[in-house]
Amino acid sequence: MVISNVVKGLCRVSQQGIVSTCRRVHNGNAKMAKVSLRFVCFFCTLFFLHFRSFYTKKHEWVKIDAGIGTIGISKFAQESLGEVVFAQLPDVGKNISSGDECGALESVKAAGEVYSPVSGIVTEKNSAVESSPALINKSCYEDGWLFRLKLSKPEEVEQLMDQTSYDTYLKDLH
């Protein structure tokens, strides 16, 4: 919900600044100007989603790129777990729904399940993490990602927290 409101706001800003340009480009043709404006809003949405991470209350994150979601655990989660010594990740081809348990992580002090923040079919798992789980502790947002999936319901991202909301959520936990 937060995402769609921000995107709508960005599109409104785009409309205010771009409508006259679209009309000029299309020689006053209002119909073509609206098509151009929709095109701008579509790319505005793609840009907005592409450069952002979204989080669950269970501390998983997802980054979206061209309909593929890369999933991992947050810094808070990896710090809570401690040194990760084992990672079980979902197999390629597995169909996962949002909120499904799809893997497990074990550390020297705890074990925990991994839940998918979004629905889709697993396209890749990070075999480097399976063979060297400590990557999660070293680089949970880059090298320590867990798996990727082709999104089947991209709109589910709207139910997740953006970085600001997640930071507030973490502050409220303490």
Coordinates of C-alpha atoms in Angstrom, one line a residue:
M1 CA 0.0 0.0 0.0
V2 CA 2.8 2.4 0.9
I3 CA 4.5 1.6 -2.4
S4 CA 1.5 2.3 -4.6
N5 CA 0.9 5.6 -2.8
V6 CA 4.5 6.7 -3.4
V7 CA 4.3 5.6 -7.0
K8 CA 1.0 7.4 -7.5
G9 CA 2.6 10.5 -5.9
L10 CA 5.6 10.2 -8.2
C11 CA 3.3 9.9 -11.2
R12 CA 1.3 12.9 -10.1
V13 CA 4.6 14.9 -10.0
S14 CA 5.5 13.5 -13.4
Q15 CA 2.1 14.5 -14.7
Q16 CA 2.4 18.1 -13.5
G17 CA 5.9 18.5 -15.0
I18 CA 5.5 16.4 -18.1
V19 CA 2.0 16.9 -19.4
S20 CA 2.9 20.1 -21.3
T21 CA 6.0 18.5 -22.7
C22 CA 4.0 15.4 -23.9
R23 CA 1.4 17.7 -25.5
R24 CA 4.2 19.7 -27.3
V25 CA 5.9 16.5 -28.5
H26 CA 2.5 15.3 -29.8
N27 CA 1.5 18.6 -31.3
G28 CA -1.4 19.1 -28.9
N29 CA -2.8 15.6 -29.4
A30 CA -4.2 14.9 -25.9
K31 CA -4.7 11.2 -26.6
M32 CA -1.1 10.7 -27.5
A33 CA 0.0 12.9 -24.6
K34 CA -1.9 10.6 -22.2
V35 CA -0.2 7.5 -23.7
S36 CA 3.2 9.1 -23.3
L37 CA 2.3 10.0 -19.7
R38 CA 1.3 6.4 -18.9
F39 CA 4.6 5.3 -20.4
V40 CA 6.5 7.7 -18.1
C41 CA 4.6 6.5 -15.1
F42 CA 5.3 2.9 -16.0
F43 CA 9.0 3.6 -16.1
C44 CA 8.7 5.7 -12.9
T45 CA 7.3 2.6 -11.2
L46 CA 10.0 0.3 -12.6
F47 CA 12.7 2.7 -11.5
F48 CA 11.2 3.0 -8.0
L49 CA 11.0 -0.8 -7.5
H50 CA 14.4 -1.5 -9.1
F51 CA 16.5 0.4 -6.6
R52 CA 14.8 -0.6 -3.4
S53 CA 14.8 -3.4 -1.0
F54 CA 11.6 -4.5 0.8
Y55 CA 11.4 -6.3 4.1
T56 CA 9.1 -8.7 6.1
K57 CA 8.5 -8.6 9.8
K58 CA 10.5 -11.9 9.9
H59 CA 13.5 -10.0 8.6
E60 CA 13.8 -11.3 5.0
W61 CA 14.4 -8.9 2.2
V62 CA 13.7 -8.9 -1.5
K63 CA 15.1 -6.8 -4.3
I64 CA 13.3 -6.8 -7.6
D65 CA 14.9 -6.6 -11.0
A66 CA 13.0 -7.3 -14.2
G67 CA 10.4 -9.6 -12.5
I68 CA 13.1 -11.5 -10.6
G69 CA 13.2 -11.2 -6.8
T70 CA 16.5 -11.8 -5.0
I71 CA 15.8 -12.9 -1.4
G72 CA 18.0 -12.8 1.7
I73 CA 18.0 -12.1 5.4
S74 CA 18.5 -8.6 6.9
K75 CA 21.5 -7.5 8.9
F76 CA 19.3 -7.6 12.0
A77 CA 18.5 -11.2 11.4
Q78 CA 22.1 -12.3 10.7
E79 CA 23.3 -10.4 13.7
S80 CA 20.7 -12.1 15.9
L81 CA 21.6 -15.6 14.5
G82 CA 25.3 -15.1 15.0
E83 CA 27.8 -17.0 12.9
V84 CA 25.9 -18.9 10.3
V85 CA 27.3 -22.4 9.8
F86 CA 24.6 -24.1 7.7
A87 CA 22.2 -23.0 5.0
Q88 CA 19.5 -25.1 3.4
L89 CA 18.0 -23.3 0.4
P90 CA 15.0 -24.1 -1.9
D91 CA 15.6 -26.1 -5.1
V92 CA 15.5 -24.5 -8.5
G93 CA 12.0 -25.0 -10.0
K94 CA 10.2 -25.0 -6.6
N95 CA 7.0 -23.0 -6.6
I96 CA 6.8 -20.9 -3.4
S97 CA 4.0 -18.7 -2.1
S98 CA 4.5 -15.6 0.0
G99 CA 5.1 -16.5 3.6
D100 CA 6.0 -20.1 2.8
E101 CA 8.9 -21.7 4.8
C102 CA 11.4 -22.4 2.1
G103 CA 14.8 -22.9 3.8
A104 CA 16.7 -23.0 7.0
L105 CA 19.7 -21.3 8.5
E106 CA 21.7 -22.7 11.5
S107 CA 24.3 -20.8 13.5
V108 CA 26.5 -21.6 16.5
K109 CA 23.8 -20.3 18.8
A110 CA 20.4 -20.7 17.0
A111 CA 18.5 -22.1 14.1
G112 CA 15.8 -20.4 12.1
E113 CA 13.6 -20.9 9.1
V114 CA 13.6 -18.8 6.0
Y115 CA 10.3 -17.6 4.7
S116 CA 9.7 -16.2 1.2
P117 CA 8.5 -12.6 1.1
V118 CA 7.0 -13.0 -2.3
S119 CA 5.5 -15.8 -4.5
G120 CA 7.2 -17.3 -7.5
I121 CA 9.3 -20.1 -8.9
V122 CA 12.9 -20.4 -7.8
T123 CA 15.2 -19.7 -10.6
E124 CA 18.5 -19.8 -8.7
K125 CA 19.9 -20.6 -5.3
N126 CA 23.2 -19.2 -4.0
S127 CA 25.4 -22.3 -4.0
A128 CA 28.2 -20.2 -2.6
V129 CA 26.2 -19.6 0.5
E130 CA 25.4 -23.3 0.8
S131 CA 29.1 -24.2 0.7
S132 CA 30.2 -21.1 2.7
P133 CA 27.3 -20.0 4.9
A134 CA 29.5 -17.4 6.6
L135 CA 28.9 -15.2 3.5
I136 CA 25.6 -14.3 5.1
N137 CA 27.4 -12.7 8.0
K138 CA 30.0 -11.0 5.8
S139 CA 27.6 -9.6 3.2
C140 CA 24.0 -10.3 3.8
Y141 CA 22.8 -7.9 1.1
E142 CA 25.3 -8.6 -1.6
D143 CA 27.2 -11.9 -1.7
G144 CA 25.1 -13.5 1.0
W145 CA 21.8 -13.5 -0.8
L146 CA 19.9 -16.8 -0.6
F147 CA 17.8 -17.4 -3.7
R148 CA 16.1 -15.8 -6.7
L149 CA 12.7 -16.4 -8.0
K150 CA 10.5 -15.3 -10.9
L151 CA 7.7 -13.3 -9.3
S152 CA 4.2 -14.8 -9.9
K153 CA 2.4 -12.0 -8.0
P154 CA 4.5 -8.8 -8.2
E155 CA 1.8 -6.8 -6.4
E156 CA 2.7 -8.7 -3.2
V157 CA 5.7 -6.2 -2.8
E158 CA 3.1 -3.6 -1.9
Q159 CA 2.5 -5.5 1.4
L160 CA 6.1 -5.3 2.4
M161 CA 8.0 -2.6 4.3
D162 CA 10.4 -0.3 2.5
Q163 CA 13.7 0.6 4.2
T164 CA 12.3 3.5 6.2
S165 CA 9.3 1.5 7.5
Y166 CA 11.6 -1.4 8.3
D167 CA 14.0 0.8 10.3
T168 CA 11.0 2.2 12.3
Y169 CA 9.8 -1.4 12.9
L170 CA 13.3 -2.3 14.2
K171 CA 13.3 0.7 16.5
D172 CA 9.9 -0.3 17.9
L173 CA 11.2 -3.8 18.7
H174 CA 13.6 -2.4 21.2

